[in-house]
Amino acid sequence: MVNSSSWSVDEFLDQCKRSGDSAYTAFRSLLEKLEDPTTRAPARVFLSDLQKRFSSGEASEQCLSTFHFRIQDVLLDQYEGYGGRKKLTTMVIPSIFIPEDWSFTFYEGLNRHPDSIFKDKTVAELGCGNGWISIAIAEKWSPLKVYGLDINPRAVKISLINLYLNALDENGQPVYDGENKTLLDRVEFHESDLLSYCRDRGIQLERIVGCIPQILNPNPDAMSKMITENASEEFLYSLSNYCALQGFVEDQFGLGLIARAVEEGIAVIKPMGIMIFNMGGRPGQGVCKRLFERRGFRVTKLWQTKVIQAADTDISALVEIEKNSPHRFEFFMGLAGDQPICARTAWAYGKAGGRISHALSVYSCQLRQPNQVKTIFESLKNGFHEISSSLDLSFENDSVADEKIPFLAYLASILKGNSFFPYESPAGSNRFRNLIASFMRTYHHIPLNADSVVIFPSRAVAIENALRLFSPRLAIVDEHLTRHLPRQWLTSLKIESTDTDNPSEDVLTVIEAPRQSDLMIELIKKLKPQVVVTGTAHFEAVTSSAFKHLLEVTRKIGSRLFLDISDHFELSSLPGSNGVLKYLSGTPLPSHAAVICGLLKNQVYSDLEVAFVISEEEAIFKALSKTVELLEGNTALISQYYYGCLFHELLAFQLADRHPPAERVCENEKPTEMIGFASSALSVLDSAELSVTETENSSLIHMDVDKSFLPLPSSVKASIFESFARQNIVESETDITTSIRQFIKSNYGFPTSTGTEFIYADCSLALFNKLVLCCIQEGGTLCLPAGSNGNYVASAKFLKANILKVPTRSEFSFKLSEETLTGVFESANNPWLYISGPTINPTGLVYSNREMENILSVCAKFGAKVVIDTSFSGLEYAFEGCGGWDLGGSLARLYSSSKPSFCVSLLGGLSLKLLTGGLTCGFLALNQPLLVDAFHSFPGLSKPHSTVKYTMKKLLSLQEQNTGGLLEAIAEQKRILCNRAKRLKQTLEICGWEVLESHAGVSMVAKPSAYLNKVMRLKDTAFEMKINDSNIREAILRATGLCINSAPWTGIHGYCRFTFALEDTEFGQALDCIIKFKDLFSN
């Protein structure tokens, strides 16, 4: 027991006098007595006796210098606590932070909050030092619990002693507050690197306060030492003044430790929690405030004053930062100075004996959208930490924050929860279509379902696709909606029908009309168009009368009506009156009418567009969905995610089915017979092997889509997230032309010049289709090798191209031969050749550099225009010399000696090469000015969003510099694909298929020799089918749920196509399906 008989004050002081370490050892022994309930009271009495020895201020200072400790009172003055005391008794030792103006100002800032700020709350104090602020918070505001945390183990021990000093009176008896609790009930002290103690124990906090170092240690090596209680006094004390580099952008201002504390705090603070930090104003108030704002906080400055810069803090690290950056820190000459001076001047002034000061502020911070911000930072912690410095959640406009933060949280959860972008129907993401339908039901009382909604990349694409689907002789289009239509449609005067055997000459004529309904209706009555596309004037949009009139007139005339509501559709929780939607809430949309809506009205991205079409006619819904797949591939997933998030936010707080939709009254009057789908379009839609649409109760495995479902590398996910997390991205960061130019030069040796035109689209298929239109416009013959991608062939047929199939033979592995190509060109008028390479889709074979040079030589001889499609290349895994092509020399030679019409255009995509999965970006390099002009006469191209281009440029840079692990990830995916190809080949051969071994890409072809002319019978059903080339796809789908492409799609007699870049489990299931199909014929 510690008392005067067993351990006198004099003996204790003698031990303390020896050194600071001896003093600490003595107090640590005393703490053990305080922690033991049986010796607690005498130990507290001993502390009282010790304090009485040094009751005066002078004696207290002498005690610190002589005995290496000091016990003194901290006056709370007017800040009287619940216990009624106006002071705290605290002790310090030289190896911990000694309270001074810095911490007193912080306490003053805490007092600016109302008394309820800490009442019954769970609080953590970071960098608690000797614990006086934690104790003062508990004394004044009666929190539920205060965790005082410090990385200095000696500080924690001294804090515990101070806790007992104030929890017990001088006689060692507990001091109870009004709730019959002592400070021992309310306060704990723990050794912790920032919030690690709370994080590791799952402690959720309601308040986090901190007064921690904000100057980099001038001796960085010192901060790498192990922190133990036996470390030197000088090192332990330096933890109070200096911090090490933390890996945050704020390190450059000495605020890296604060930044780490804030981000750790986001993980453990409750949604309505508050953080309060003491911030030295040396970096400037704007820098300090931005540290919190860019992490999603609303910031309030509680208190600001000036304090003298501590004499024992070396600011030379700040001088060094100024030397290497344009930033200037803010100091003042004395407390009275009002003009800031930089760190270098302050350092010199201090060295000369002057007193320097700096501003000191107390900031109170609260997350503006806590749950979403927590999700974002959880993702940063799990693989995206390197982009933390790019994150910017500071917004001047709350409406922007309300839109952007939830989307970032959603994107973060998607990237974290999925290793790849999932397969989505060409009609659009099921989730997105359901959200649109739910919004219509909830806000406009229209009983719509997802099967009436088709998603398009843009309004312009939706209009053009609809017109191509019907191919009317004459269409009237609102003058506000014609800007992106083909120039040829807007200049044609073929209003009367013409008979022609050449479908490509069947020109569609568009007449521009004013939007005002009475003028539009007059034109409809006079011209009797087969299709009408119009919006509504602003003054007519509120009521449904104009819409009703349009419906009535078009029904009588026999015109298809597409009504655009884009300008009047509001994404709002209180949408304005909309006459069209008001009509649809009471009446179904007639079979001859559809509604188009382009979404461009977001708060953040003026160029991020997606559109939807509503049609309650099933045939039109299905046909429009197929046009998306044929002409666009798919609508960009990112755009659907973004607007889907906006719809979700508007629906999240609504009660489901609170207002059941009223019964709608159907129009009884039948429309006049009207135009159906164009015969050419209908033929293609019926025969093309487009992707199979899943029903809600089905689960299909897609080996019929040109997409990779392999895991996205972390560098790809990080780049995608960074493209949205950043603000104020400059144009040069999204200009990918230089990167693409270098990319095609490095991989293909494709020559470009200043005259080369680079054009970008959401996917390469859309660019291919524009080239097909150029071919049609100049009367060209599109030569497609047998074994070309079936979707490309189908889209060219849909566009009514004059197609000539170029035969390929098995002995040449279904590659083009010079002899065959020569024979085709001799009979072709104005030939255009499409060729997939280096990787050939769908066979997975590869054209060597020599083979391609020979093909180009034939093309040059006949003056053919060549489109080389590299979209499916970049993942060559079993082909010697697959490092790429070098076509520069041969093309230079061919251009100098060929016919003037000869030119080579390079078409490509970055999805496979950069492993971005569902995030696509197509590019086209055109070298011939006439072709460039022709291409731009078809303007309705859906361009990749700036965030997509930012992502692609970042990944191209990572690949070029061999950083971020991207090249390693590409090598790993090649290894996976090589293994998959071997496993698939083995399984197919065991099951009776003849396999053409693939060397690259994500697909291979095989012939179902063992099944042809056999009858398949499904167990427990009456269904049976005799297998042939054209129905084996349907047979496998019916029997197993596996989707493949058959011979009509591949263009190679008898051969089916399988893609194998599936998710690992699905690939295994696909192999099982192949075996299951074989087993049907075993009995």
Short mmCIF file of C-alpha atoms in Angstrom, two decimals, residues 13 45 282 695 862 893:
data_model
loop_
_atom_site.label_atom_id
_atom_site.label_comp_id
_atom_site.label_asym_id
_atom_site.label_seq_id
_atom_site.Cartn_x
_atom_site.Cartn_y
_atom_site.Cartn_z
CA LEU A 13 10.65 12.08 -5.25
CA VAL A 45 -4.34 10.25 -0.88
CA ARG A 282 -0.50 27.55 -41.24
CA THR A 695 -37.58 -14.28 -68.64
CA PHE A 862 -8.43 -3.32 -107.28
CA ARG A 893 4.29 1.33 -100.48
#
